[in-house]
Amino acid sequence: MHEALVVVSGLLAGVVQWVPCGVGLAAYRYNRGGAAIKGSNMWVQLAASPPGSYSLLGKLVFVALMLTWLVVFFGAMAVPTLVAKLLQVPDASHSIMYATYANFLVGAVAFVVGPAIWRRLSL
């Protein structure tokens, strides 16, 4: 049971890590292709605008958010190991490796599904 929770933590960490990356990459390709965003969602409009168009305060917030995102992204990599230590799963258990595989599987799925999510958000 504890080993299954370690694998599930790898899946959830993968969702936190890779879904924003998959959607962001799709948004970047969409935006670079010259497509106009038709949606009225203010957050989507803000996320799709180039950082060079932000005010000085906006640029500072952007840098702070990107640094925070780096900490969250790499911190999520450690979640399965931390969960395994918390649940006292032995270090020789294969569940940590399976959690890493699950994490990267979510990454592959996110990069395939990201364009569909972005099209849904941007319309």
Short mmCIF file of C-alpha atoms in Angstrom, two decimals:
data_model
loop_
_atom_site.label_atom_id
_atom_site.label_comp_id
_atom_site.label_asym_id
_atom_site.label_seq_id
_atom_site.Cartn_x
_atom_site.Cartn_y
_atom_site.Cartn_z
CA MET A 1 0.00 0.00 0.00
CA HIS A 2 2.76 2.45 0.91
CA GLU A 3 4.61 1.70 -2.29
CA ALA A 4 1.50 2.44 -4.32
CA LEU A 5 1.26 5.83 -2.60
CA VAL A 6 4.84 6.55 -3.64
CA VAL A 7 3.95 5.82 -7.27
CA VAL A 8 0.80 7.96 -7.01
CA SER A 9 2.92 10.80 -5.62
CA GLY A 10 5.10 10.49 -8.73
CA LEU A 11 2.01 10.78 -10.92
CA LEU A 12 0.73 13.84 -9.05
CA ALA A 13 4.15 15.49 -9.09
CA GLY A 14 4.24 14.84 -12.83
CA VAL A 15 0.91 16.60 -13.28
CA VAL A 16 2.21 19.62 -11.35
CA GLN A 17 5.43 19.65 -13.36
CA TRP A 18 4.53 18.71 -16.88
CA VAL A 19 0.98 19.90 -17.61
CA PRO A 20 1.97 23.60 -17.37
CA CYS A 21 5.02 22.84 -19.53
CA GLY A 22 2.94 21.05 -22.18
CA VAL A 23 0.34 23.80 -22.29
CA GLY A 24 3.00 26.52 -22.23
CA LEU A 25 4.89 24.97 -25.12
CA ALA A 26 1.67 24.70 -27.11
CA ALA A 27 0.88 28.35 -26.34
CA TYR A 28 4.35 29.38 -27.45
CA ARG A 29 4.04 27.52 -30.77
CA TYR A 30 0.53 28.92 -31.24
CA ASN A 31 1.67 32.48 -30.52
CA ARG A 32 4.84 32.23 -32.65
CA GLY A 33 2.76 30.99 -35.53
CA GLY A 34 0.99 34.35 -35.59
CA ALA A 35 -2.40 33.08 -34.50
CA ALA A 36 -4.53 35.63 -32.69
CA ILE A 37 -6.09 34.65 -29.40
CA LYS A 38 -9.84 35.10 -29.63
CA GLY A 39 -10.71 34.33 -26.03
CA SER A 40 -11.68 37.01 -23.55
CA ASN A 41 -9.97 35.36 -20.59
CA MET A 42 -7.70 38.02 -19.09
CA TRP A 43 -5.24 35.46 -17.69
CA VAL A 44 -4.84 33.72 -21.03
CA GLN A 45 -4.29 37.08 -22.72
CA LEU A 46 -1.67 37.98 -20.12
CA ALA A 47 0.11 34.63 -20.37
CA ALA A 48 0.23 34.84 -24.17
CA SER A 49 1.67 38.34 -24.27
CA PRO A 50 5.46 38.65 -24.61
CA PRO A 51 7.28 39.52 -21.35
CA GLY A 52 8.92 42.47 -23.12
CA SER A 53 5.54 44.20 -23.22
CA TYR A 54 5.17 44.18 -19.42
CA SER A 55 5.79 47.23 -17.27
CA LEU A 56 8.81 47.33 -14.96
CA LEU A 57 6.71 45.97 -12.10
CA GLY A 58 5.31 43.31 -14.42
CA LYS A 59 8.81 42.26 -15.43
CA LEU A 60 9.86 41.96 -11.79
CA VAL A 61 6.79 39.87 -11.00
CA PHE A 62 7.50 37.75 -14.08
CA VAL A 63 11.08 37.07 -12.93
CA ALA A 64 9.86 36.24 -9.42
CA LEU A 65 7.25 33.85 -10.82
CA MET A 66 9.79 32.12 -13.06
CA LEU A 67 12.20 31.64 -10.14
CA THR A 68 9.35 30.31 -8.02
CA TRP A 69 8.36 27.98 -10.85
CA LEU A 70 11.92 26.60 -11.02
CA VAL A 71 11.81 25.80 -7.30
CA VAL A 72 8.40 24.13 -7.65
CA PHE A 73 9.45 22.19 -10.76
CA PHE A 74 12.65 20.76 -9.31
CA GLY A 75 11.10 20.36 -5.88
CA ALA A 76 8.37 18.19 -7.39
CA MET A 77 11.09 15.84 -8.62
CA ALA A 78 11.89 15.05 -4.99
CA VAL A 79 8.28 14.41 -3.91
CA PRO A 80 8.31 10.60 -4.45
CA THR A 81 11.53 10.25 -2.48
CA LEU A 82 10.18 12.39 0.33
CA VAL A 83 6.92 10.44 0.41
CA ALA A 84 8.90 7.19 0.50
CA LYS A 85 10.93 8.45 3.47
CA LEU A 86 7.78 9.68 5.20
CA LEU A 87 6.06 6.31 4.76
CA GLN A 88 9.27 4.47 5.68
CA VAL A 89 9.47 2.61 2.39
CA PRO A 90 12.88 0.89 2.12
CA ASP A 91 15.47 2.64 -0.03
CA ALA A 92 15.91 -0.54 -2.09
CA SER A 93 12.23 -0.51 -3.10
CA HIS A 94 11.45 -0.28 -6.79
CA SER A 95 8.50 2.02 -6.12
CA ILE A 96 10.68 5.15 -6.30
CA MET A 97 11.87 4.10 -9.75
CA TYR A 98 8.29 3.40 -10.82
CA ALA A 99 7.27 6.83 -9.50
CA THR A 100 9.97 8.41 -11.66
CA TYR A 101 8.71 6.47 -14.69
CA ALA A 102 5.15 7.58 -13.89
CA ASN A 103 6.36 11.17 -13.65
CA PHE A 104 7.93 11.05 -17.11
CA LEU A 105 4.90 9.23 -18.52
CA VAL A 106 2.73 12.13 -17.37
CA GLY A 107 5.27 14.41 -19.07
CA ALA A 108 4.87 12.60 -22.39
CA VAL A 109 1.08 12.69 -22.11
CA ALA A 110 1.13 16.38 -21.18
CA PHE A 111 3.16 17.31 -24.25
CA VAL A 112 0.73 15.40 -26.48
CA VAL A 113 -2.42 16.76 -24.80
CA GLY A 114 -1.03 20.29 -24.21
CA PRO A 115 -2.07 21.69 -27.62
CA ALA A 116 -5.67 20.52 -27.13
CA ILE A 117 -5.80 22.13 -23.69
CA TRP A 118 -4.35 25.36 -25.05
CA ARG A 119 -6.81 25.52 -27.96
CA ARG A 120 -9.64 25.05 -25.48
CA LEU A 121 -8.31 27.85 -23.26
CA SER A 122 -7.56 30.29 -26.05
CA LEU A 123 -10.86 30.14 -27.92
#
